CSV table of C-alpha atoms in Angstrom, one decimal:
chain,number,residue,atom,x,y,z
A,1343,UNK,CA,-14.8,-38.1,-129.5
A,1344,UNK,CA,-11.5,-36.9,-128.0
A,1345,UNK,CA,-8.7,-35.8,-130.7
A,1346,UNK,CA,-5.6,-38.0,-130.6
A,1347,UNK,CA,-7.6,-41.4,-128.6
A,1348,UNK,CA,-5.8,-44.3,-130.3
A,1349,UNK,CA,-8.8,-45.9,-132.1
A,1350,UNK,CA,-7.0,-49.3,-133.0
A,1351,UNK,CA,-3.6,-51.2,-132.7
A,1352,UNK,CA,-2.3,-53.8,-134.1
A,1353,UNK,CA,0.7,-55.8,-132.7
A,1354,UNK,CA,2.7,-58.6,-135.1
A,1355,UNK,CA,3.1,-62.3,-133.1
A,1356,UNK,CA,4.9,-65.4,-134.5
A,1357,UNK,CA,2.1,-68.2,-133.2
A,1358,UNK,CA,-1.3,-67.0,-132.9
A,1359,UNK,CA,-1.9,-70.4,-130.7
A,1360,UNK,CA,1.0,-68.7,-128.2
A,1361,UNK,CA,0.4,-65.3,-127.6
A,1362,UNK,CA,-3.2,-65.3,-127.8
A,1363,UNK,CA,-3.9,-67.2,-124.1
A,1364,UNK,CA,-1.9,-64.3,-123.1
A,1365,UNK,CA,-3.2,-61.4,-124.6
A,1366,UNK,CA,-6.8,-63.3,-123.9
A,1367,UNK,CA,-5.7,-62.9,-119.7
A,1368,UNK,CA,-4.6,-59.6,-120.2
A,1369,UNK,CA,-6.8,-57.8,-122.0
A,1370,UNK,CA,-9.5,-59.3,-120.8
A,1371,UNK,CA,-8.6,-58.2,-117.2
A,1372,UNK,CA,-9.1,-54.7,-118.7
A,1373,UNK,CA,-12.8,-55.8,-120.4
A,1374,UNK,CA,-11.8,-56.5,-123.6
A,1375,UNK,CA,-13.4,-58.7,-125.1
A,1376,UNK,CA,-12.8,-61.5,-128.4
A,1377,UNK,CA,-14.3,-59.6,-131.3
A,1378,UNK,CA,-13.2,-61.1,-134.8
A,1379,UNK,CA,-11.3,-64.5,-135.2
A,1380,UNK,CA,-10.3,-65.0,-138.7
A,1381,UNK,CA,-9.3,-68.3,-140.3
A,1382,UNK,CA,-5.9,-67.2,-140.8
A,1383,UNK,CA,-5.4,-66.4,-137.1
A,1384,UNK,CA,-6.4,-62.6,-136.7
A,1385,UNK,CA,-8.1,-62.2,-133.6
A,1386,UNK,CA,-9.3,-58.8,-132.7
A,1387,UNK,CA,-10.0,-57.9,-128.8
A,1388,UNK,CA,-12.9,-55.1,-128.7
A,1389,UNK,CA,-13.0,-52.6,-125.8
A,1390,UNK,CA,-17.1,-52.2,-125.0
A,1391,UNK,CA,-18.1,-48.6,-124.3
A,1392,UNK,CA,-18.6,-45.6,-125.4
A,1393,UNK,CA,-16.3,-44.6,-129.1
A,1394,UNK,CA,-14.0,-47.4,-129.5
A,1395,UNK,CA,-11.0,-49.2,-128.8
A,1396,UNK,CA,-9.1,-52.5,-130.5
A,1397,UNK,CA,-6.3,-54.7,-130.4
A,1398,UNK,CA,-5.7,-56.8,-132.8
A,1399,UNK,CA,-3.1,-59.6,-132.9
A,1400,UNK,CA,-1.5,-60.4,-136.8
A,1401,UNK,CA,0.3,-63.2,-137.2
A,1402,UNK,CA,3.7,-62.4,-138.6
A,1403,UNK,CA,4.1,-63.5,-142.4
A,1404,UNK,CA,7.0,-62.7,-145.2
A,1405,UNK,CA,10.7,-63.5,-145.1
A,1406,UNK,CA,11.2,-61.7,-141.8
A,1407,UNK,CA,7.8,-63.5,-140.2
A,1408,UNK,CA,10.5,-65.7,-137.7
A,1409,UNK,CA,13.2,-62.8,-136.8
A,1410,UNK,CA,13.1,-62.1,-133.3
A,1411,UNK,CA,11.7,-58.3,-131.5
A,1412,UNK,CA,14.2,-55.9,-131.2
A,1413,UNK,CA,12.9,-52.7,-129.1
A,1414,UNK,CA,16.1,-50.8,-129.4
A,1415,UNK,CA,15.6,-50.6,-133.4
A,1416,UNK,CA,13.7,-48.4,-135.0
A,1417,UNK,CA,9.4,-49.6,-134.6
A,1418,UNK,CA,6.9,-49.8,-131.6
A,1419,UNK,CA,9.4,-49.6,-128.2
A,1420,UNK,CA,6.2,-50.7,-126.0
A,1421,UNK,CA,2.8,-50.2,-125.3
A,1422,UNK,CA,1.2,-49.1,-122.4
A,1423,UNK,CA,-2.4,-49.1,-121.1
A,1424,UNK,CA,-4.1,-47.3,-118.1
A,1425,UNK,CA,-5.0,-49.1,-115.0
A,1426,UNK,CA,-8.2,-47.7,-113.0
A,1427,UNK,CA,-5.9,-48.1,-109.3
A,1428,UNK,CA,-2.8,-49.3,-107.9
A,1429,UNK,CA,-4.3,-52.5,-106.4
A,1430,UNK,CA,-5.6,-53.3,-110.3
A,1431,UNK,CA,-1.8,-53.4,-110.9
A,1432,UNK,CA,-1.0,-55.4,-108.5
A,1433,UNK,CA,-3.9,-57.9,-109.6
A,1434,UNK,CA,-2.6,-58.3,-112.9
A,1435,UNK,CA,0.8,-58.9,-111.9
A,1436,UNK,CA,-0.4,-61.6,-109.9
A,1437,UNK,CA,-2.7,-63.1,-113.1
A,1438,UNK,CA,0.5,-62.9,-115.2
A,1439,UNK,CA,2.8,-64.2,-112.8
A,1440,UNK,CA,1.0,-67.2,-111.9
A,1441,UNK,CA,0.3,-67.8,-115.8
A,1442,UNK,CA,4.0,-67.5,-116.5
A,1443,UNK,CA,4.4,-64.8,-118.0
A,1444,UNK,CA,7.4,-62.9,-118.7
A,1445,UNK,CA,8.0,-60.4,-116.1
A,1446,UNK,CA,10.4,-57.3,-116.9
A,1447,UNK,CA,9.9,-55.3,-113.7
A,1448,UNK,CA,7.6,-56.2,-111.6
A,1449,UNK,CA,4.8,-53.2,-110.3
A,1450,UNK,CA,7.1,-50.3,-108.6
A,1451,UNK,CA,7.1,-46.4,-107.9
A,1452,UNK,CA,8.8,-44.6,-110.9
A,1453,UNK,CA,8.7,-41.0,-109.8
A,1454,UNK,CA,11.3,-39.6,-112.7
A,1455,UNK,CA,7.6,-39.8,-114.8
A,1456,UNK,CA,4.4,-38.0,-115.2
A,1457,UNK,CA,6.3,-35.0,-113.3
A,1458,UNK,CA,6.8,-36.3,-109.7
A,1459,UNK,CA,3.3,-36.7,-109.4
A,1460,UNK,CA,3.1,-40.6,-108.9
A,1461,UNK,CA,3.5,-43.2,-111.5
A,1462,UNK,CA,3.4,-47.3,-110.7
A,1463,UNK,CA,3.8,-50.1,-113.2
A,1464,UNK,CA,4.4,-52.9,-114.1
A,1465,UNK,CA,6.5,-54.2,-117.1
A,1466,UNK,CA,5.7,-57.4,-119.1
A,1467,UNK,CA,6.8,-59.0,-122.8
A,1468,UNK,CA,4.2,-61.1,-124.7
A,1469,UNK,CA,5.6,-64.7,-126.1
A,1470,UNK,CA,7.7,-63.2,-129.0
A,1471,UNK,CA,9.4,-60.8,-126.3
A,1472,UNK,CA,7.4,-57.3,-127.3
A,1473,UNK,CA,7.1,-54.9,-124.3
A,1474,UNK,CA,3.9,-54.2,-122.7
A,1475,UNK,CA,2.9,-52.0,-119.6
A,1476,UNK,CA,0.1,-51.7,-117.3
A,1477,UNK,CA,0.3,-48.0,-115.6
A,1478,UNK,CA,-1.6,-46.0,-112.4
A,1479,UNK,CA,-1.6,-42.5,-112.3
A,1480,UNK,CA,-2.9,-40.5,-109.3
């Protein structure tokens, strides 16, 4: 097991019945699959392979369960995971696009990171506006 590997996260949304046709699209282009559903609207998505990999999705409670995501405060900015090629980015922007998702910046070259040595993504928010990336590195 690699020191470090994220082993599970866990992102907050407002209407599990919302975000979760979303996150069902996008993850499962990556091979996630629906692991746990529980009854008060926790789904987990399991990555199959070797160690292991999870994202669950917690619906938002307390006082604050309705106030809206804020990336520029202090918290999670946005996530990011690792596409296998360039076209694979390209294929999920379609898959969101058509499903109406919101687009931030659509897949482009973004050579001020990883050094110069190639970098193309694609920028996305999830139904209660968090930030999510899909990323090829040469």
């Amino acid at each position: 097991m690699m020191r470090g590997r994220i082993h599970h996260l866990d992102l907050t949304i407002s209407d599990p019945a919302k975000s979760r046709p979303m996150y069902e699209l996008f993850l499962g282009h990556m091979g996630y699959v629906v692991g746990k559903v529980h009854t008060d609207g926790y789904a987990e998505f399991d990555l199959p392979g070797d160690g292991f990999m999870s994202v669950g999705l917690m619906p938002s409670r307390g006082p604050n369960a309705k106030r809206e995501t804020d990336r520029n405060s202090p918290g999670l900015h946005h996530a990011a995971w690792t596409a296998p090629t360039r076209d694979d980015v390209d294929t999920l922007y379609d898959k969101l696009k058509a499903f109406g998702v919101d687009i931030l910046d659509p897949p482009a070259d973004y050579p001020k990171y990883n050094g110069g040595r190639g970098y193309y993504a694609m920028f996305f928010a999830d139904p209660d506006g968090s930030k999510l990336e899909y990323v090829w590195t040469p």
